[in-house]
């Protein structure tokens, strides 16, 4: 057996240093330092207010001098120097806010989120500057009080400069403006005002000009044989993709008129009981008789009646003005296409140009008798003549008698998520799970219903926009669905891509009862969660069967109309969207343990409202298998490096010819649609999740049904046929005092099934405890000596 190479000392040292700084103990220690420093500063500042005459102008060079130099400050020489620096030379009495800044950072290190740390620090620094100037204006040098007056040297000199420049009243007005602006920008005061005016979720007014690409579709037609005169530009006709100027969505939290509170599901009356006994033929025992009285419809959003949707003002607008595709660029490309095709005796009758945000589609009408395959074979020649990457030929365009040539724009436009969500097409979309992805080549907002897909496969090479695409999908749902109507199960093996959404755990997320984190990162937890979703699926199908309906929409409509009795186990069923990032990593580590429940959910879960979105940056056939492709007809392909990967995702070429940066192909039918994905940055997602997370939520995340692990017991394991890695695994769990399949799998580079068998053998040998749901198994042996006794007995 080849000896395993040891890591170089430098690598080990760097790893140890990184681990030290990532350790929670280091974070806690820094937090303690900040708290103690804040206390020291506060005591020193208070002491300076009393002994400032003695401590004034104390020099740094004297801080570490001998005992012959004495001060009266409670913080000693260091406290005297620091107090004189902050209060006398800098900001005066306003310096008392600096200990508060240290306390804010300490709370942030301990992850106590009373407010946003960086915003609180920013506001405190601004307030220190303004307060110092205000004190300097009111008191001047204070006749030498505290050295330079209550405002310190900063407040004294800056206020004198302002008085000389704009006078007393000008200075007062300027300070009032600064204080007012600080209040407006550092609080949600404006959002509160808007909410008082309207019961709907607040949204920012949007101008039509913020649509990416300017005119939604620039269309130009001219004869191929004519030279366009320079003074005669293309005639551009536009197709408006309307933007709602005041998008006031019907908030799920808006209350109806008085009488909206639903009465109990079924009143206990004698005539009701008698009716049930006397006539049971042709009735459903799970339904409530509609003749019992007019019942107000059940409103699931009453669980969180004050929930507000995030306003669009939280998102950034990346508007870059009008379209950057000039007439000169269009004419030049047209002439080069005609010239290149003419070199191969291919004549063109007409060309029509449709301008998109990143790509322009040139639709050509070839002369009669020209074979389409001949044009298709000239793809590389056309790309060479245009000096452009990402040329794609669609021959023919479905539903048209033309051939399409997609040419990237020289100056592509960024499509903002804000403009997409503000569009009329998304705001008025009559869909169960509306998702806005971006803009098509025709500059139209692309919106689809996830329930119609019903599952989605997202693939693409690293850095081509896959993570941004997932964020766009999630953001679309967060801006449209109430927490009572939608739950997410988020699986993130990389542990960083979906971590921002942990803030909305009590609103939108679902997890196993014993799971500490709502964002699932451990492979074994992933398996338990997927099996739990299969159990949830079976339970929902039983509810549908008892309610005599075929899908979740019919079931929820019946439940909202109070035709189903909650006492019979019926409940409102929210949609569950399962987001799986880095699917390739899960398949490589767990294999069939992952693929089997995913295949089962993909085949059966559509009718009961469970939808899967899986993403991978490794679109190979061993990851995206035939079973996966068969159950995921809707696919998104970002740019890939080879045609083989494109065929794996889309069953055809095209993804290898994209230009990256969000350029993608969406396939849900026979032909893919080219879309520029909307851009939404991490800080924007953080703003949205903070807005939701700060509101009142449910007591916890939605709890899934735990599923018992199908593992062997001590009666099923033959310890005479122990695995070759048994002893090594035993020493590993003793060393880490943690007994989990994923630990053995990761440290010993084993497959999931083999690691699971070793865990069963360790349990049978009395080294590990029994299976305890989602928790790691208890380690029953605590030292090497006891382990050696067990191993010798087994031998």
PDB file of C-alpha atoms in Angstrom, residues 37-281:
ATOM      1  CA  UNK A  37     -12.270  48.322  26.138  1.00  0.00           C
ATOM      2  CA  UNK A  38     -15.650  50.067  26.066  1.00  0.00           C
ATOM      3  CA  UNK A  39     -15.873  49.936  29.870  1.00  0.00           C
ATOM      4  CA  UNK A  40     -12.321  51.269  30.193  1.00  0.00           C
ATOM      5  CA  UNK A  41     -13.036  54.134  27.775  1.00  0.00           C
ATOM      6  CA  UNK A  42     -16.273  55.062  29.555  1.00  0.00           C
ATOM      7  CA  UNK A  43     -14.623  55.193  33.000  1.00  0.00           C
ATOM      8  CA  UNK A  44     -11.681  57.179  31.630  1.00  0.00           C
ATOM      9  CA  UNK A  45     -13.979  59.687  29.892  1.00  0.00           C
ATOM     10  CA  UNK A  46     -16.104  60.173  33.037  1.00  0.00           C
ATOM     11  CA  UNK A  47     -12.954  60.705  35.102  1.00  0.00           C
ATOM     12  CA  UNK A  48     -11.704  63.272  32.563  1.00  0.00           C
ATOM     13  CA  UNK A  49     -14.864  65.341  33.094  1.00  0.00           C
ATOM     14  CA  UNK A  50     -13.741  65.805  36.711  1.00  0.00           C
ATOM     15  CA  UNK A  51      -9.945  65.941  36.393  1.00  0.00           C
ATOM     16  CA  UNK A  52      -9.596  67.504  32.926  1.00  0.00           C
ATOM     17  CA  UNK A  53      -7.362  70.306  34.184  1.00  0.00           C
ATOM     18  CA  UNK A  54      -4.765  67.770  35.333  1.00  0.00           C
ATOM     19  CA  UNK A  55      -5.156  65.343  32.402  1.00  0.00           C
ATOM     20  CA  UNK A  56      -5.212  68.023  29.697  1.00  0.00           C
ATOM     21  CA  UNK A  57      -2.537  67.810  26.958  1.00  0.00           C
ATOM     22  CA  UNK A  58      -1.101  64.557  28.358  1.00  0.00           C
ATOM     23  CA  UNK A  59       1.439  63.222  25.840  1.00  0.00           C
ATOM     24  CA  UNK A  60       1.671  59.665  24.473  1.00  0.00           C
ATOM     25  CA  UNK A  61       5.396  59.591  25.255  1.00  0.00           C
ATOM     26  CA  UNK A  62       4.574  59.837  28.967  1.00  0.00           C
ATOM     27  CA  UNK A  63       2.117  56.912  29.025  1.00  0.00           C
ATOM     28  CA  UNK A  64       4.771  54.320  29.826  1.00  0.00           C
ATOM     29  CA  UNK A  65       7.034  56.616  31.892  1.00  0.00           C
ATOM     30  CA  UNK A  66       8.084  55.998  35.473  1.00  0.00           C
ATOM     31  CA  UNK A  67       6.036  56.579  38.641  1.00  0.00           C
ATOM     32  CA  UNK A  68       7.379  60.119  39.064  1.00  0.00           C
ATOM     33  CA  UNK A  69       4.682  61.363  36.630  1.00  0.00           C
ATOM     34  CA  UNK A  70       1.239  61.131  38.239  1.00  0.00           C
ATOM     35  CA  UNK A  71      -2.287  61.638  36.859  1.00  0.00           C
ATOM     36  CA  UNK A  72      -5.696  61.678  38.520  1.00  0.00           C
ATOM     37  CA  UNK A  73      -7.593  59.841  35.786  1.00  0.00           C
ATOM     38  CA  UNK A  74      -9.246  56.529  36.815  1.00  0.00           C
ATOM     39  CA  UNK A  75      -7.783  54.938  33.682  1.00  0.00           C
ATOM     40  CA  UNK A  76      -4.232  55.873  34.630  1.00  0.00           C
ATOM     41  CA  UNK A  77      -1.848  57.439  32.168  1.00  0.00           C
ATOM     42  CA  UNK A  78      -3.346  55.551  29.228  1.00  0.00           C
ATOM     43  CA  UNK A  79      -6.822  56.721  30.197  1.00  0.00           C
ATOM     44  CA  UNK A  80      -5.637  60.316  30.616  1.00  0.00           C
ATOM     45  CA  UNK A  81      -3.967  60.343  27.194  1.00  0.00           C
ATOM     46  CA  UNK A  82      -6.911  58.670  25.472  1.00  0.00           C
ATOM     47  CA  UNK A  83      -9.484  60.985  27.127  1.00  0.00           C
ATOM     48  CA  UNK A  84      -7.516  64.099  26.186  1.00  0.00           C
ATOM     49  CA  UNK A  85      -7.190  62.833  22.603  1.00  0.00           C
ATOM     50  CA  UNK A  86     -10.894  62.056  22.123  1.00  0.00           C
ATOM     51  CA  UNK A  87     -12.546  64.790  24.221  1.00  0.00           C
ATOM     52  CA  UNK A  88     -10.099  67.693  23.980  1.00  0.00           C
ATOM     53  CA  UNK A  89      -8.399  67.295  20.607  1.00  0.00           C
ATOM     54  CA  UNK A  90     -11.180  65.530  18.713  1.00  0.00           C
ATOM     55  CA  UNK A  91     -14.940  65.467  19.249  1.00  0.00           C
ATOM     56  CA  UNK A  92     -15.601  66.649  22.791  1.00  0.00           C
ATOM     57  CA  UNK A  93     -18.498  65.179  24.792  1.00  0.00           C
ATOM     58  CA  UNK A  94     -19.722  63.426  21.626  1.00  0.00           C
ATOM     59  CA  UNK A  95     -16.801  60.995  22.104  1.00  0.00           C
ATOM     60  CA  UNK A  96     -18.929  59.128  24.663  1.00  0.00           C
ATOM     61  CA  UNK A  97     -20.510  57.385  21.643  1.00  0.00           C
ATOM     62  CA  UNK A  98     -17.228  55.610  20.817  1.00  0.00           C
ATOM     63  CA  UNK A  99     -17.638  53.040  23.667  1.00  0.00           C
ATOM     64  CA  UNK A 100     -21.095  52.383  22.242  1.00  0.00           C
ATOM     65  CA  UNK A 101     -19.519  51.535  18.876  1.00  0.00           C
ATOM     66  CA  UNK A 102     -17.288  48.962  20.578  1.00  0.00           C
ATOM     67  CA  UNK A 103     -20.350  47.443  22.269  1.00  0.00           C
ATOM     68  CA  UNK A 104     -22.107  47.205  18.893  1.00  0.00           C
ATOM     69  CA  UNK A 105     -19.170  45.290  17.410  1.00  0.00           C
ATOM     70  CA  UNK A 106     -19.039  43.013  20.448  1.00  0.00           C
ATOM     71  CA  UNK A 107     -22.724  42.146  20.026  1.00  0.00           C
ATOM     72  CA  UNK A 108     -22.124  41.498  16.322  1.00  0.00           C
ATOM     73  CA  UNK A 109     -19.256  39.116  17.143  1.00  0.00           C
ATOM     74  CA  UNK A 110     -21.559  37.257  19.520  1.00  0.00           C
ATOM     75  CA  UNK A 111     -24.193  37.238  16.742  1.00  0.00           C
ATOM     76  CA  UNK A 112     -26.721  39.097  18.878  1.00  0.00           C
ATOM     77  CA  UNK A 113     -28.634  40.919  16.128  1.00  0.00           C
ATOM     78  CA  UNK A 114     -30.556  43.724  17.836  1.00  0.00           C
ATOM     79  CA  UNK A 115     -29.824  45.838  14.768  1.00  0.00           C
ATOM     80  CA  UNK A 116     -27.474  45.929  11.787  1.00  0.00           C
ATOM     81  CA  UNK A 117     -23.979  46.451  13.125  1.00  0.00           C
ATOM     82  CA  UNK A 118     -22.480  48.324  10.186  1.00  0.00           C
ATOM     83  CA  UNK A 119     -25.440  50.670   9.900  1.00  0.00           C
ATOM     84  CA  UNK A 120     -25.382  51.413  13.628  1.00  0.00           C
ATOM     85  CA  UNK A 121     -21.637  52.158  13.485  1.00  0.00           C
ATOM     86  CA  UNK A 122     -22.089  54.396  10.435  1.00  0.00           C
ATOM     87  CA  UNK A 123     -24.928  56.323  12.077  1.00  0.00           C
ATOM     88  CA  UNK A 124     -22.953  56.677  15.317  1.00  0.00           C
ATOM     89  CA  UNK A 125     -19.935  58.154  13.501  1.00  0.00           C
ATOM     90  CA  UNK A 126     -22.147  60.636  11.636  1.00  0.00           C
ATOM     91  CA  UNK A 127     -23.889  61.582  14.893  1.00  0.00           C
ATOM     92  CA  UNK A 128     -20.522  62.129  16.608  1.00  0.00           C
ATOM     93  CA  UNK A 129     -19.479  64.613  13.905  1.00  0.00           C
ATOM     94  CA  UNK A 130     -22.810  66.491  13.897  1.00  0.00           C
ATOM     95  CA  UNK A 131     -23.093  66.575  17.700  1.00  0.00           C
ATOM     96  CA  UNK A 132     -19.542  67.882  18.012  1.00  0.00           C
ATOM     97  CA  UNK A 133     -20.275  70.727  15.575  1.00  0.00           C
ATOM     98  CA  UNK A 134     -23.552  71.506  17.362  1.00  0.00           C
ATOM     99  CA  UNK A 135     -21.806  71.769  20.760  1.00  0.00           C
ATOM    100  CA  UNK A 136     -19.099  73.922  19.217  1.00  0.00           C
ATOM    101  CA  UNK A 137     -21.758  76.227  17.762  1.00  0.00           C
ATOM    102  CA  UNK A 138     -23.664  76.515  21.057  1.00  0.00           C
ATOM    103  CA  UNK A 139     -20.798  76.791  23.538  1.00  0.00           C
ATOM    104  CA  UNK A 140     -17.717  77.776  21.512  1.00  0.00           C
ATOM    105  CA  UNK A 141     -14.559  77.065  23.498  1.00  0.00           C
ATOM    106  CA  UNK A 142     -16.605  76.994  26.722  1.00  0.00           C
ATOM    107  CA  UNK A 143     -14.064  79.331  28.352  1.00  0.00           C
ATOM    108  CA  UNK A 144     -11.552  76.526  28.287  1.00  0.00           C
ATOM    109  CA  UNK A 145     -13.863  73.885  29.786  1.00  0.00           C
ATOM    110  CA  UNK A 146     -12.530  70.388  29.000  1.00  0.00           C
ATOM    111  CA  UNK A 147      -9.636  72.058  27.188  1.00  0.00           C
ATOM    112  CA  UNK A 148     -11.318  73.172  23.955  1.00  0.00           C
ATOM    113  CA  UNK A 149     -14.978  73.321  24.980  1.00  0.00           C
ATOM    114  CA  UNK A 150     -17.772  70.695  24.991  1.00  0.00           C
ATOM    115  CA  UNK A 151     -17.430  70.189  21.210  1.00  0.00           C
ATOM    116  CA  UNK A 152     -13.680  69.549  21.247  1.00  0.00           C
ATOM    117  CA  UNK A 153     -11.262  71.121  18.803  1.00  0.00           C
ATOM    118  CA  UNK A 154     -13.124  69.517  15.870  1.00  0.00           C
ATOM    119  CA  UNK A 155     -16.460  71.082  16.828  1.00  0.00           C
ATOM    120  CA  UNK A 156     -14.946  74.456  17.809  1.00  0.00           C
ATOM    121  CA  UNK A 157     -12.901  75.111  14.670  1.00  0.00           C
ATOM    122  CA  UNK A 158     -15.442  73.653  12.216  1.00  0.00           C
ATOM    123  CA  UNK A 159     -18.297  75.670  13.733  1.00  0.00           C
ATOM    124  CA  UNK A 160     -16.163  78.843  13.533  1.00  0.00           C
ATOM    125  CA  UNK A 161     -15.487  78.123   9.860  1.00  0.00           C
ATOM    126  CA  UNK A 162     -19.185  77.585   9.157  1.00  0.00           C
ATOM    127  CA  UNK A 163     -20.130  80.800  10.992  1.00  0.00           C
ATOM    128  CA  UNK A 164     -17.647  82.750   8.914  1.00  0.00           C
ATOM    129  CA  UNK A 165     -18.869  81.132   5.683  1.00  0.00           C
ATOM    130  CA  UNK A 166     -22.677  80.973   5.920  1.00  0.00           C
ATOM    131  CA  UNK A 167     -23.494  82.783   9.157  1.00  0.00           C
ATOM    132  CA  UNK A 168     -25.342  81.669  12.266  1.00  0.00           C
ATOM    133  CA  UNK A 169     -28.730  80.932  10.690  1.00  0.00           C
ATOM    134  CA  UNK A 170     -27.142  79.219   7.696  1.00  0.00           C
ATOM    135  CA  UNK A 171     -25.190  76.952  10.042  1.00  0.00           C
ATOM    136  CA  UNK A 172     -28.325  76.131  12.033  1.00  0.00           C
ATOM    137  CA  UNK A 173     -30.286  75.310   8.860  1.00  0.00           C
ATOM    138  CA  UNK A 174     -27.437  73.129   7.564  1.00  0.00           C
ATOM    139  CA  UNK A 175     -27.312  71.165  10.817  1.00  0.00           C
ATOM    140  CA  UNK A 176     -31.105  70.711  10.783  1.00  0.00           C
ATOM    141  CA  UNK A 177     -30.912  69.405   7.219  1.00  0.00           C
ATOM    142  CA  UNK A 178     -28.138  66.975   8.185  1.00  0.00           C
ATOM    143  CA  UNK A 179     -30.048  65.681  11.229  1.00  0.00           C
ATOM    144  CA  UNK A 180     -33.236  65.256   9.160  1.00  0.00           C
ATOM    145  CA  UNK A 181     -31.420  63.468   6.330  1.00  0.00           C
ATOM    146  CA  UNK A 182     -29.744  61.160   8.828  1.00  0.00           C
ATOM    147  CA  UNK A 183     -33.107  60.241  10.357  1.00  0.00           C
ATOM    148  CA  UNK A 184     -34.662  59.554   6.952  1.00  0.00           C
ATOM    149  CA  UNK A 185     -31.798  57.482   5.560  1.00  0.00           C
ATOM    150  CA  UNK A 186     -30.915  55.568   8.744  1.00  0.00           C
ATOM    151  CA  UNK A 187     -34.459  54.531   9.649  1.00  0.00           C
ATOM    152  CA  UNK A 188     -37.457  53.087   7.847  1.00  0.00           C
ATOM    153  CA  UNK A 189     -39.432  56.267   8.506  1.00  0.00           C
ATOM    154  CA  UNK A 190     -40.453  56.730   4.850  1.00  0.00           C
ATOM    155  CA  UNK A 191     -41.562  53.089   4.582  1.00  0.00           C
ATOM    156  CA  UNK A 192     -43.628  53.595   7.747  1.00  0.00           C
ATOM    157  CA  UNK A 193     -45.272  56.695   6.243  1.00  0.00           C
ATOM    158  CA  UNK A 194     -46.120  54.789   3.052  1.00  0.00           C
ATOM    159  CA  UNK A 195     -47.580  51.903   5.044  1.00  0.00           C
ATOM    160  CA  UNK A 196     -49.804  54.340   6.962  1.00  0.00           C
ATOM    161  CA  UNK A 197     -51.160  55.683   3.684  1.00  0.00           C
ATOM    162  CA  UNK A 198     -51.864  52.324   2.074  1.00  0.00           C
ATOM    163  CA  UNK A 199     -52.701  48.833   3.397  1.00  0.00           C
ATOM    164  CA  UNK A 200     -50.667  47.327   0.581  1.00  0.00           C
ATOM    165  CA  UNK A 201     -46.993  46.423   0.581  1.00  0.00           C
ATOM    166  CA  UNK A 202     -44.950  49.481  -0.262  1.00  0.00           C
ATOM    167  CA  UNK A 203     -43.143  49.619  -3.553  1.00  0.00           C
ATOM    168  CA  UNK A 204     -41.121  52.299  -5.203  1.00  0.00           C
ATOM    169  CA  UNK A 205     -42.551  54.130  -8.189  1.00  0.00           C
ATOM    170  CA  UNK A 206     -40.886  53.100 -11.378  1.00  0.00           C
ATOM    171  CA  UNK A 207     -40.328  55.005 -14.540  1.00  0.00           C
ATOM    172  CA  UNK A 208     -40.780  53.233 -17.852  1.00  0.00           C
ATOM    173  CA  UNK A 209     -37.231  54.172 -18.758  1.00  0.00           C
ATOM    174  CA  UNK A 210     -35.725  51.772 -16.283  1.00  0.00           C
ATOM    175  CA  UNK A 211     -36.505  48.810 -18.421  1.00  0.00           C
ATOM    176  CA  UNK A 212     -33.230  47.317 -19.616  1.00  0.00           C
ATOM    177  CA  UNK A 213     -32.581  47.787 -23.251  1.00  0.00           C
ATOM    178  CA  UNK A 214     -34.669  50.903 -23.739  1.00  0.00           C
ATOM    179  CA  UNK A 215     -37.196  49.990 -26.445  1.00  0.00           C
ATOM    180  CA  UNK A 216     -38.318  46.463 -25.870  1.00  0.00           C
ATOM    181  CA  UNK A 217     -37.666  45.288 -29.360  1.00  0.00           C
ATOM    182  CA  UNK A 218     -35.794  47.128 -32.018  1.00  0.00           C
ATOM    183  CA  UNK A 219     -36.841  45.760 -35.419  1.00  0.00           C
ATOM    184  CA  UNK A 220     -35.211  46.808 -38.658  1.00  0.00           C
ATOM    185  CA  UNK A 221     -35.922  45.604 -42.148  1.00  0.00           C
ATOM    186  CA  UNK A 222     -34.138  46.377 -45.392  1.00  0.00           C
ATOM    187  CA  UNK A 223     -33.323  44.674 -48.653  1.00  0.00           C
ATOM    188  CA  UNK A 224     -30.116  42.720 -48.481  1.00  0.00           C
ATOM    189  CA  UNK A 225     -28.802  44.095 -51.765  1.00  0.00           C
ATOM    190  CA  UNK A 226     -29.233  47.758 -50.824  1.00  0.00           C
ATOM    191  CA  UNK A 227     -26.523  49.845 -49.206  1.00  0.00           C
ATOM    192  CA  UNK A 228     -28.001  51.888 -46.385  1.00  0.00           C
ATOM    193  CA  UNK A 229     -27.140  55.572 -46.728  1.00  0.00           C
ATOM    194  CA  UNK A 230     -25.425  56.937 -43.646  1.00  0.00           C
ATOM    195  CA  UNK A 231     -28.029  59.700 -43.248  1.00  0.00           C
ATOM    196  CA  UNK A 232     -30.928  57.221 -43.300  1.00  0.00           C
ATOM    197  CA  UNK A 233     -30.974  55.156 -40.062  1.00  0.00           C
ATOM    198  CA  UNK A 234     -32.834  51.943 -39.396  1.00  0.00           C
ATOM    199  CA  UNK A 235     -36.531  52.364 -38.734  1.00  0.00           C
ATOM    200  CA  UNK A 236     -37.102  50.964 -35.260  1.00  0.00           C
ATOM    201  CA  UNK A 237     -40.503  49.873 -34.087  1.00  0.00           C
ATOM    202  CA  UNK A 238     -40.994  49.137 -30.405  1.00  0.00           C
ATOM    203  CA  UNK A 239     -43.004  46.645 -28.469  1.00  0.00           C
ATOM    204  CA  UNK A 240     -43.591  48.096 -25.031  1.00  0.00           C
ATOM    205  CA  UNK A 241     -43.021  45.832 -22.072  1.00  0.00           C
ATOM    206  CA  UNK A 242     -45.020  47.927 -19.641  1.00  0.00           C
ATOM    207  CA  UNK A 243     -43.769  48.744 -16.184  1.00  0.00           C
ATOM    208  CA  UNK A 244     -46.315  49.413 -13.491  1.00  0.00           C
ATOM    209  CA  UNK A 245     -45.538  52.917 -12.305  1.00  0.00           C
ATOM    210  CA  UNK A 246     -46.951  52.266  -8.845  1.00  0.00           C
ATOM    211  CA  UNK A 247     -46.761  48.511  -8.272  1.00  0.00           C
ATOM    212  CA  UNK A 248     -49.049  48.045  -5.301  1.00  0.00           C
ATOM    213  CA  UNK A 249     -49.432  44.334  -4.944  1.00  0.00           C
ATOM    214  CA  UNK A 250     -52.417  42.902  -3.221  1.00  0.00           C
ATOM    215  CA  UNK A 251     -50.671  42.249   0.084  1.00  0.00           C
ATOM    216  CA  UNK A 252     -51.404  38.920   1.623  1.00  0.00           C
ATOM    217  CA  UNK A 253     -51.437  40.645   4.963  1.00  0.00           C
ATOM    218  CA  UNK A 254     -54.185  43.177   4.045  1.00  0.00           C
ATOM    219  CA  UNK A 255     -57.240  42.623   6.113  1.00  0.00           C
ATOM    220  CA  UNK A 256     -60.769  42.448   4.796  1.00  0.00           C
ATOM    221  CA  UNK A 257     -63.714  44.355   6.247  1.00  0.00           C
ATOM    222  CA  UNK A 258     -65.078  43.543   9.681  1.00  0.00           C
ATOM    223  CA  UNK A 259     -66.178  39.966   9.943  1.00  0.00           C
ATOM    224  CA  UNK A 260     -63.006  38.580   8.395  1.00  0.00           C
ATOM    225  CA  UNK A 261     -62.126  36.515  11.450  1.00  0.00           C
ATOM    226  CA  UNK A 262     -63.228  32.949  10.735  1.00  0.00           C
ATOM    227  CA  UNK A 263     -65.498  31.187  13.212  1.00  0.00           C
ATOM    228  CA  UNK A 264     -64.681  27.693  14.460  1.00  0.00           C
ATOM    229  CA  UNK A 265     -64.606  25.080  11.678  1.00  0.00           C
ATOM    230  CA  UNK A 266     -67.834  23.444  12.738  1.00  0.00           C
ATOM    231  CA  UNK A 267     -70.354  24.534  15.314  1.00  0.00           C
ATOM    232  CA  UNK A 268     -71.712  21.871  17.642  1.00  0.00           C
ATOM    233  CA  UNK A 269     -75.455  21.879  17.053  1.00  0.00           C
ATOM    234  CA  UNK A 270     -77.979  19.122  17.452  1.00  0.00           C
ATOM    235  CA  UNK A 271     -79.471  19.453  13.986  1.00  0.00           C
ATOM    236  CA  UNK A 272     -75.994  19.032  12.459  1.00  0.00           C
ATOM    237  CA  UNK A 273     -75.490  15.726  14.242  1.00  0.00           C
ATOM    238  CA  UNK A 274     -78.964  14.536  13.317  1.00  0.00           C
ATOM    239  CA  UNK A 275     -78.414  15.406   9.636  1.00  0.00           C
ATOM    240  CA  UNK A 276     -75.245  13.354   9.572  1.00  0.00           C
ATOM    241  CA  UNK A 277     -76.945  10.351  11.121  1.00  0.00           C
ATOM    242  CA  UNK A 278     -80.076  10.474   9.014  1.00  0.00           C
ATOM    243  CA  UNK A 279     -78.487  10.910   5.589  1.00  0.00           C
ATOM    244  CA  UNK A 280     -74.997   9.653   4.848  1.00  0.00           C
ATOM    245  CA  UNK A 281     -75.509   8.401   1.312  1.00  0.00           C
TER     246      UNK A 281
END
